[in-house]
Amino acid sequence: MTTDDTELVRILDEDGAVVEGADVPDLDDETLLGIYRDMRLTREFDRKAISIQRQGRLGTFASAAGHEGAQVGSTYALADDDWILYQYREHGAVVVRDLDSSYLEYWMGHERGNAALADDNVFPLNITIADHIPHGVGMAWASKLKGEEKAFVVHFGDGATSEGDFHEGLNFAGVFDTPTVFFCNNNQWAISVPAERQTASATFAQKAEAYGFEGVRVDGMDPLAVYAVTRDAVEKAKSPEEDELRPTLIEAVMYRYGAHTTADDPTVYRDEAEVERWKQRDPIRRFEAYLEGTGRLDAERAAAIEAEIEERVAAIVEAAEDAERNPAEMFDDAYAELPDELRTQREAFLSLLDEYGDEAFLRDH
Ligand SMILES: Cc1ncc(C[n+]2csc(CCOP(=O)(O)OP(=O)(O)O)c2C)c(N)n1
Ligand SMILES: [Mg+2]
């Protein structure tokens, strides 16, 4: 695994200045400020989620801090009817697509939040590593056969590239030329396994070559660079040139600032100095410096955005905690028609709820 940055696509340097010769995407001020706001919203959502998890008000949570540039930048490059299939850490993609309290309800253990994502063309969250990659390829293939012009962006981690599903998915995508964008969030760690123990390849992006399509390595903490490479990949997925294949593998190089999840303690396997080194590339700080330097943002506007975000996240938490609970929803959505065995279980469960009353049941079980 290379630690060399020279082949990274980059538009902003670590201080937020445009890199010499870089092709800055032509985005209007509203869009640029939207990217900034959504990255900050992602970070605040993350901070708040961890805080309420520590108070016993949320289940296990996977932090996205450090990933905001990759998640928000890539999702801004999509049309509303393009699909996103994600792993579990890409809250920034959900933020762009329409974050509401139901998403937090999922992390509180209620399936409704997961099911609601489909309304925004987001496939349910996927904890079984790499399982959703073949799904993303299959959906993309079906869409192409139907004559649609949609892209399917599949997010996964560096660790996911060691799974059979990754290789099966990419191979199929190349052979059947599906409109799939494979977005590898190389955050340097798969729980406690470092990227250099994940592969002997020099980069994750180069794995695309074996499947016959393009691989791109981008600075995943530079939202403009991520936007640009994703926009190009999506364009190619929808209308490739004659000699091009539709799929692309994007390796977004970034860092997971926090623990793997709230159930993990990274101090036992990694050095705090490494975390601090990567924070020098922080996507929010860099982008803020860019916006300030180009006269699009000042301290007053940034403070107003911060206040708006804090209020919004507080409202999301309140609504998620106040939402009506229906534990029988765990039987919905996995099957169009429940198999007999699950139907029996559902009936038994409903009669238990009936017997106890919802509140007493939730308290005692
Ligand atoms: C098939 C499968 N094997 C193992 C696990 C346990 N597990 C959960 S997260 C994880 C690491 C994933 O790392 P990576 O793909 O780099 O994603 P990241 O957590 O860094 O975002 C593992 C091994 C799992 N969820 N699914
Ligand atoms: Mg990882």
XYZ file of C-alpha atoms in Angstrom, residues 231-364:
134
model
C -19.333 13.629 -11.494
C -17.064 12.243 -14.235
C -17.736 8.647 -13.147
C -21.504 9.184 -13.078
C -21.444 10.846 -16.499
C -19.488 7.908 -17.909
C -21.851 5.394 -16.258
C -24.793 7.021 -18.019
C -23.287 7.772 -21.427
C -19.868 6.257 -22.031
C -17.723 7.100 -25.049
C -17.453 4.297 -27.582
C -14.195 2.913 -26.166
C -15.176 3.277 -22.498
C -16.734 0.884 -20.019
C -19.402 2.335 -17.723
C -18.099 1.294 -14.265
C -15.426 3.165 -12.272
C -13.684 2.289 -9.025
C -12.995 5.415 -6.974
C -10.577 5.088 -4.060
C -11.158 8.052 -1.746
C -8.190 8.383 0.584
C -9.192 9.645 4.029
C -8.970 8.881 7.713
C -11.340 7.647 10.417
C -10.750 10.112 13.269
C -12.794 8.228 15.847
C -13.222 4.686 17.052
C -14.539 2.071 14.609
C -17.820 2.254 16.514
C -18.819 3.283 20.011
C -17.991 -0.335 20.983
C -14.309 0.048 20.019
C -11.223 1.574 21.653
C -8.636 2.568 19.003
C -6.020 3.631 21.565
C -5.067 -0.035 21.947
C -4.024 -0.427 18.297
C -3.076 2.958 16.832
C -1.002 5.968 17.624
C -2.716 9.266 18.473
C 0.013 11.159 16.557
C -1.225 9.475 13.350
C -4.737 10.807 13.977
C -3.391 14.306 14.516
C -1.373 14.102 11.287
C -4.470 13.273 9.255
C -6.464 16.030 10.926
C -4.174 18.477 9.113
C -6.197 17.529 6.031
C -9.561 18.121 7.665
C -12.188 18.550 4.912
C -14.311 21.134 6.742
C -11.434 23.398 7.753
C -9.938 23.257 4.246
C -13.190 23.984 2.500
C -14.008 26.784 4.930
C -10.629 28.379 4.147
C -11.382 28.063 0.414
C -14.808 29.701 0.789
C -13.396 32.481 2.953
C -10.475 33.044 0.616
C -12.816 33.410 -2.375
C -15.133 35.816 -0.523
C -18.072 33.408 -0.242
C -18.066 32.989 3.523
C -17.322 35.213 6.505
C -17.395 34.666 10.257
C -20.934 35.996 10.603
C -22.351 33.659 7.967
C -20.418 30.694 9.386
C -21.859 31.413 12.853
C -25.388 31.591 11.436
C -24.886 28.229 9.695
C -23.564 26.736 12.932
C -26.589 27.941 14.913
C -28.990 26.604 12.268
C -27.259 23.201 12.307
C -27.265 22.871 16.086
C -30.946 23.656 16.174
C -31.686 21.156 13.415
C -29.757 18.328 15.066
C -31.404 19.021 18.442
C -34.821 18.882 16.740
C -33.898 15.571 15.041
C -32.903 14.036 18.380
C -36.069 15.249 20.071
C -38.332 13.962 17.290
C -36.546 10.581 17.210
C -36.937 10.162 20.963
C -40.589 11.206 20.886
C -41.510 9.000 17.920
C -44.154 6.384 18.497
C -42.643 2.908 18.801
C -43.951 -0.095 16.971
C -41.618 -3.033 17.603
C -43.682 -5.278 15.307
C -42.123 -3.312 12.410
C -39.166 -5.669 12.606
C -41.305 -8.104 10.601
C -41.939 -5.607 7.788
C -39.863 -4.927 4.675
C -37.610 -8.006 4.515
C -40.224 -10.004 2.542
C -43.027 -8.874 0.243
C -45.012 -11.731 1.807
C -44.052 -13.101 5.193
C -43.143 -16.823 5.177
C -45.395 -18.994 7.399
C -42.857 -19.366 10.178
C -42.354 -15.608 10.525
C -46.086 -15.006 10.290
C -46.574 -17.316 13.293
C -43.835 -15.472 15.182
C -45.385 -12.117 14.345
C -48.794 -13.226 15.589
C -47.298 -14.543 18.839
C -45.404 -11.270 19.263
C -48.503 -9.148 18.650
C -50.502 -11.107 21.198
C -47.705 -10.588 23.754
C -47.811 -6.863 23.048
C -51.558 -6.989 23.495
C -51.302 -8.822 26.767
C -48.692 -6.497 28.284
C -49.617 -3.232 26.625
C -46.956 -1.588 24.434
C -45.303 0.519 27.077
C -44.997 -2.165 29.729
C -43.666 -4.586 27.109
C -40.984 -2.160 25.946
C -40.006 -1.428 29.543
C -39.707 -5.060 30.607
